[in-house]
CSV table of C-alpha atoms in Angstrom, one decimal:
chain,number,residue,atom,x,y,z
A,1,UNK,CA,45.5,50.9,-28.2
A,2,UNK,CA,46.6,47.5,-29.4
A,3,UNK,CA,46.8,46.2,-25.8
A,4,UNK,CA,43.3,47.4,-25.1
A,5,UNK,CA,41.9,45.7,-28.2
A,6,UNK,CA,43.8,42.5,-27.3
A,7,UNK,CA,42.4,42.5,-23.7
A,8,UNK,CA,38.8,43.1,-25.0
A,9,UNK,CA,39.2,40.2,-27.4
A,10,UNK,CA,40.4,37.9,-24.7
A,11,UNK,CA,37.6,38.9,-22.4
A,12,UNK,CA,35.0,38.2,-25.1
A,13,UNK,CA,36.4,34.8,-25.8
A,14,UNK,CA,36.4,33.9,-22.1
A,15,UNK,CA,32.8,35.0,-21.7
A,16,UNK,CA,31.8,33.0,-24.8
A,17,UNK,CA,33.5,29.8,-23.6
A,18,UNK,CA,31.9,30.2,-20.2
A,19,UNK,CA,28.4,30.5,-21.7
A,20,UNK,CA,28.9,27.5,-23.9
A,21,UNK,CA,30.1,25.3,-21.1
A,22,UNK,CA,26.8,25.6,-19.3
A,23,UNK,CA,26.0,24.2,-15.8
A,24,UNK,CA,24.4,20.7,-15.9
A,25,UNK,CA,24.5,20.3,-12.2
A,26,UNK,CA,20.9,21.3,-11.6
A,27,UNK,CA,18.7,18.3,-10.7
A,28,UNK,CA,16.1,17.0,-13.2
A,29,UNK,CA,13.0,15.3,-12.0
A,30,UNK,CA,12.5,12.0,-13.9
A,31,UNK,CA,8.8,11.5,-13.8
A,32,UNK,CA,8.8,8.1,-15.5
A,33,UNK,CA,7.1,8.2,-19.0
A,34,UNK,CA,6.8,12.0,-18.6
A,35,UNK,CA,9.1,14.5,-17.0
A,36,UNK,CA,7.5,17.2,-14.9
A,37,UNK,CA,8.5,19.2,-11.8
A,38,UNK,CA,7.1,17.9,-8.6
A,39,UNK,CA,4.9,21.0,-8.3
A,40,UNK,CA,3.4,20.7,-11.8
A,41,UNK,CA,0.3,18.8,-10.7
A,42,UNK,CA,-2.1,18.6,-7.8
A,43,UNK,CA,-4.7,16.0,-6.8
A,44,UNK,CA,-7.8,16.5,-9.0
A,45,UNK,CA,-5.8,18.2,-11.9
A,46,UNK,CA,-6.1,16.9,-15.4
A,47,UNK,CA,-2.9,14.8,-15.9
A,48,UNK,CA,-0.6,14.7,-18.9
A,49,UNK,CA,-2.6,11.9,-20.5
A,50,UNK,CA,-6.0,13.6,-20.0
A,51,UNK,CA,-7.0,11.6,-16.9
A,52,UNK,CA,-7.6,12.9,-13.4
A,53,UNK,CA,-4.6,13.0,-11.0
A,54,UNK,CA,-5.6,10.8,-8.0
A,55,UNK,CA,-2.3,10.1,-6.3
A,56,UNK,CA,1.0,11.8,-5.8
A,57,UNK,CA,3.9,9.8,-4.5
A,58,UNK,CA,6.7,11.0,-2.2
A,59,UNK,CA,9.2,10.6,-5.0
A,60,UNK,CA,7.5,13.1,-7.2
A,61,UNK,CA,5.7,10.6,-9.5
A,62,UNK,CA,2.0,10.9,-9.9
A,63,UNK,CA,-0.9,8.7,-11.1
A,64,UNK,CA,-3.8,9.6,-13.3
A,65,UNK,CA,-7.0,7.6,-13.9
A,66,UNK,CA,-9.1,7.6,-17.1
A,67,UNK,CA,-12.8,6.8,-17.4
A,68,UNK,CA,-14.3,3.3,-16.9
A,69,UNK,CA,-13.9,1.5,-20.2
A,70,UNK,CA,-16.6,-1.1,-19.8
A,71,UNK,CA,-17.2,-4.6,-18.5
A,72,UNK,CA,-14.8,-7.6,-18.9
A,73,UNK,CA,-13.6,-10.8,-17.2
A,74,UNK,CA,-10.2,-10.9,-15.5
A,75,UNK,CA,-9.5,-14.0,-17.6
A,76,UNK,CA,-11.9,-15.4,-20.2
A,77,UNK,CA,-11.9,-19.1,-19.5
A,78,UNK,CA,-14.6,-21.8,-20.1
A,79,UNK,CA,-13.6,-23.6,-16.9
A,80,UNK,CA,-12.5,-21.5,-14.0
A,81,UNK,CA,-10.0,-24.1,-12.8
A,82,UNK,CA,-8.2,-23.7,-16.1
A,83,UNK,CA,-7.3,-20.1,-15.2
A,84,UNK,CA,-3.6,-19.4,-15.4
A,85,UNK,CA,-1.6,-19.1,-12.2
A,86,UNK,CA,0.5,-16.0,-12.9
A,87,UNK,CA,3.4,-15.6,-10.5
A,88,UNK,CA,5.0,-12.3,-9.6
A,89,UNK,CA,1.8,-10.2,-9.4
A,90,UNK,CA,2.1,-7.5,-6.7
A,91,UNK,CA,-0.5,-5.6,-4.7
A,92,UNK,CA,1.3,-2.4,-3.8
A,93,UNK,CA,1.2,1.0,-5.4
A,94,UNK,CA,3.8,0.9,-8.2
A,95,UNK,CA,3.2,-2.7,-9.3
A,96,UNK,CA,0.2,-2.3,-11.6
A,97,UNK,CA,2.2,-1.7,-14.8
A,98,UNK,CA,4.4,-4.7,-14.3
A,99,UNK,CA,1.3,-6.8,-13.3
A,100,UNK,CA,-0.5,-5.8,-16.5
A,101,UNK,CA,2.5,-6.8,-18.6
A,102,UNK,CA,2.9,-10.1,-16.9
A,103,UNK,CA,-0.9,-10.9,-17.3
A,104,UNK,CA,-0.9,-10.0,-21.1
A,105,UNK,CA,2.3,-12.0,-21.7
A,106,UNK,CA,0.7,-15.0,-19.9
A,107,UNK,CA,-2.8,-14.9,-21.4
A,108,UNK,CA,-2.1,-13.3,-24.8
A,109,UNK,CA,-4.8,-11.9,-27.1
A,110,UNK,CA,-8.3,-11.5,-26.0
A,111,UNK,CA,-10.9,-9.1,-24.5
A,112,UNK,CA,-10.0,-9.3,-20.8
A,113,UNK,CA,-9.4,-6.6,-18.2
A,114,UNK,CA,-5.6,-6.2,-18.4
A,115,UNK,CA,-5.5,-6.4,-22.2
A,116,UNK,CA,-8.2,-3.7,-22.5
A,117,UNK,CA,-6.1,-1.4,-20.4
A,118,UNK,CA,-2.8,-2.3,-22.1
A,119,UNK,CA,-4.4,-1.5,-25.5
A,120,UNK,CA,-6.0,1.8,-24.4
A,121,UNK,CA,-4.7,5.0,-25.8
A,122,UNK,CA,-5.8,8.5,-24.6
A,123,UNK,CA,-4.3,11.9,-24.5
A,124,UNK,CA,-1.4,10.9,-26.7
A,125,UNK,CA,-0.4,8.2,-24.2
A,126,UNK,CA,-0.4,4.5,-24.7
A,127,UNK,CA,1.1,3.3,-21.4
A,128,UNK,CA,-2.1,2.8,-19.4
A,129,UNK,CA,-2.5,-0.3,-17.3
A,130,UNK,CA,-4.8,-2.1,-15.0
A,131,UNK,CA,-4.2,-0.9,-11.4
A,132,UNK,CA,-2.9,-3.1,-8.7
A,133,UNK,CA,-5.0,-3.8,-5.6
A,134,UNK,CA,-3.6,-0.8,-3.7
A,135,UNK,CA,-3.6,1.5,-6.7
A,136,UNK,CA,-7.3,0.7,-7.2
A,137,UNK,CA,-8.0,1.4,-3.6
A,138,UNK,CA,-6.2,4.8,-4.1
A,139,UNK,CA,-8.6,5.5,-7.0
A,140,UNK,CA,-11.5,4.5,-4.8
A,141,UNK,CA,-10.4,6.8,-2.0
A,142,UNK,CA,-10.1,9.7,-4.4
A,143,UNK,CA,-13.4,8.9,-6.0
A,144,UNK,CA,-15.3,8.7,-2.6
A,145,UNK,CA,-13.8,12.0,-1.4
A,146,UNK,CA,-13.9,14.1,-4.6
A,147,UNK,CA,-16.6,12.7,-6.9
A,148,UNK,CA,-14.8,14.1,-9.9
A,149,UNK,CA,-14.2,10.8,-11.8
A,150,UNK,CA,-16.3,9.4,-14.7
A,151,UNK,CA,-16.3,5.9,-13.1
A,152,UNK,CA,-19.0,3.4,-12.7
A,153,UNK,CA,-20.2,3.1,-9.1
A,154,UNK,CA,-19.7,-0.6,-9.1
A,155,UNK,CA,-17.1,-3.3,-8.8
A,156,UNK,CA,-13.8,-2.8,-10.7
A,157,UNK,CA,-10.9,-5.3,-11.4
A,158,UNK,CA,-7.4,-4.9,-10.1
A,159,UNK,CA,-4.4,-6.6,-11.7
A,160,UNK,CA,-3.5,-8.4,-8.4
A,161,UNK,CA,-4.2,-12.1,-8.3
A,162,UNK,CA,-5.9,-13.5,-5.2
A,163,UNK,CA,-5.0,-16.4,-2.9
A,164,UNK,CA,-5.1,-18.9,-5.8
A,165,UNK,CA,-5.2,-19.0,-9.6
A,166,UNK,CA,-9.0,-18.8,-9.8
A,167,UNK,CA,-9.4,-15.4,-8.0
A,168,UNK,CA,-8.3,-11.8,-8.2
A,169,UNK,CA,-8.8,-8.7,-6.1
A,170,UNK,CA,-11.6,-6.2,-6.9
A,171,UNK,CA,-13.0,-3.0,-5.3
A,172,UNK,CA,-16.7,-2.1,-5.0
A,173,UNK,CA,-17.0,1.7,-5.7
A,174,UNK,CA,-20.6,1.7,-4.5
A,175,UNK,CA,-19.7,0.9,-0.9
A,176,UNK,CA,-18.8,3.5,1.8
A,177,UNK,CA,-15.6,2.3,3.3
A,178,UNK,CA,-16.2,4.5,6.4
A,179,UNK,CA,-19.1,2.3,7.5
A,180,UNK,CA,-18.3,-1.0,5.9
A,181,UNK,CA,-15.7,-3.6,6.8
A,182,UNK,CA,-12.7,-3.7,4.5
A,183,UNK,CA,-13.4,-7.2,3.2
A,184,UNK,CA,-16.9,-6.1,2.1
A,185,UNK,CA,-15.6,-3.5,-0.4
A,186,UNK,CA,-12.2,-4.9,-1.4
A,187,UNK,CA,-12.1,-8.6,-1.7
A,188,UNK,CA,-11.2,-11.6,-3.9
A,189,UNK,CA,-13.6,-12.8,-6.6
A,190,UNK,CA,-13.5,-15.4,-9.3
A,191,UNK,CA,-11.7,-14.4,-12.4
A,192,UNK,CA,-14.6,-15.4,-14.7
A,193,UNK,CA,-16.9,-12.8,-13.2
A,194,UNK,CA,-17.7,-9.7,-15.4
A,195,UNK,CA,-16.6,-6.5,-13.6
A,196,UNK,CA,-15.8,-3.0,-14.7
A,197,UNK,CA,-12.4,-2.0,-16.0
A,198,UNK,CA,-10.6,1.3,-15.4
A,199,UNK,CA,-7.1,2.2,-16.7
A,200,UNK,CA,-4.5,4.3,-14.9
A,201,UNK,CA,-1.0,5.5,-15.8
A,202,UNK,CA,2.1,6.8,-14.0
A,203,UNK,CA,3.8,10.0,-14.9
């Protein structure tokens, strides 16, 4: 009888220790600011920050876009040729957040496109940014095919600087890219022009 009780006790201890040790070998998807399984969201869904999911990357990350916030200049300068030449600004998908940080650090306070996006808070999220050239094109492509975004059908700023310090890239949401040459709907324009601003975020 004592041997049976001892065996039962040892078995219970073994089971307890096994349960407590757990198995941490299962992969976790790091979705950047948020962590979600790859299958949590689809294009057109409402994202974790309350925007519309417009792009899903191969690495499991996604991007959501909010509403157009209004009109602003890329940089508010009295003389266009005094515009700051900001090095390191990318155009590819995945560069918009870093672009926005570089722009805000270079220009400082003010009511300009990148700062408006950096200050934006929505859906409990405060990591919104001004999209890069290619990120803005991805927003445009979704908008033109789904029509589910609350976006002004007009020109919007990207966070990508153009060929010199006086210009930056923008995209015209009113143009049909299927019938219009690329440089007539995505092109460089002077930074002191007043265009629409739309924030995005990565999750």
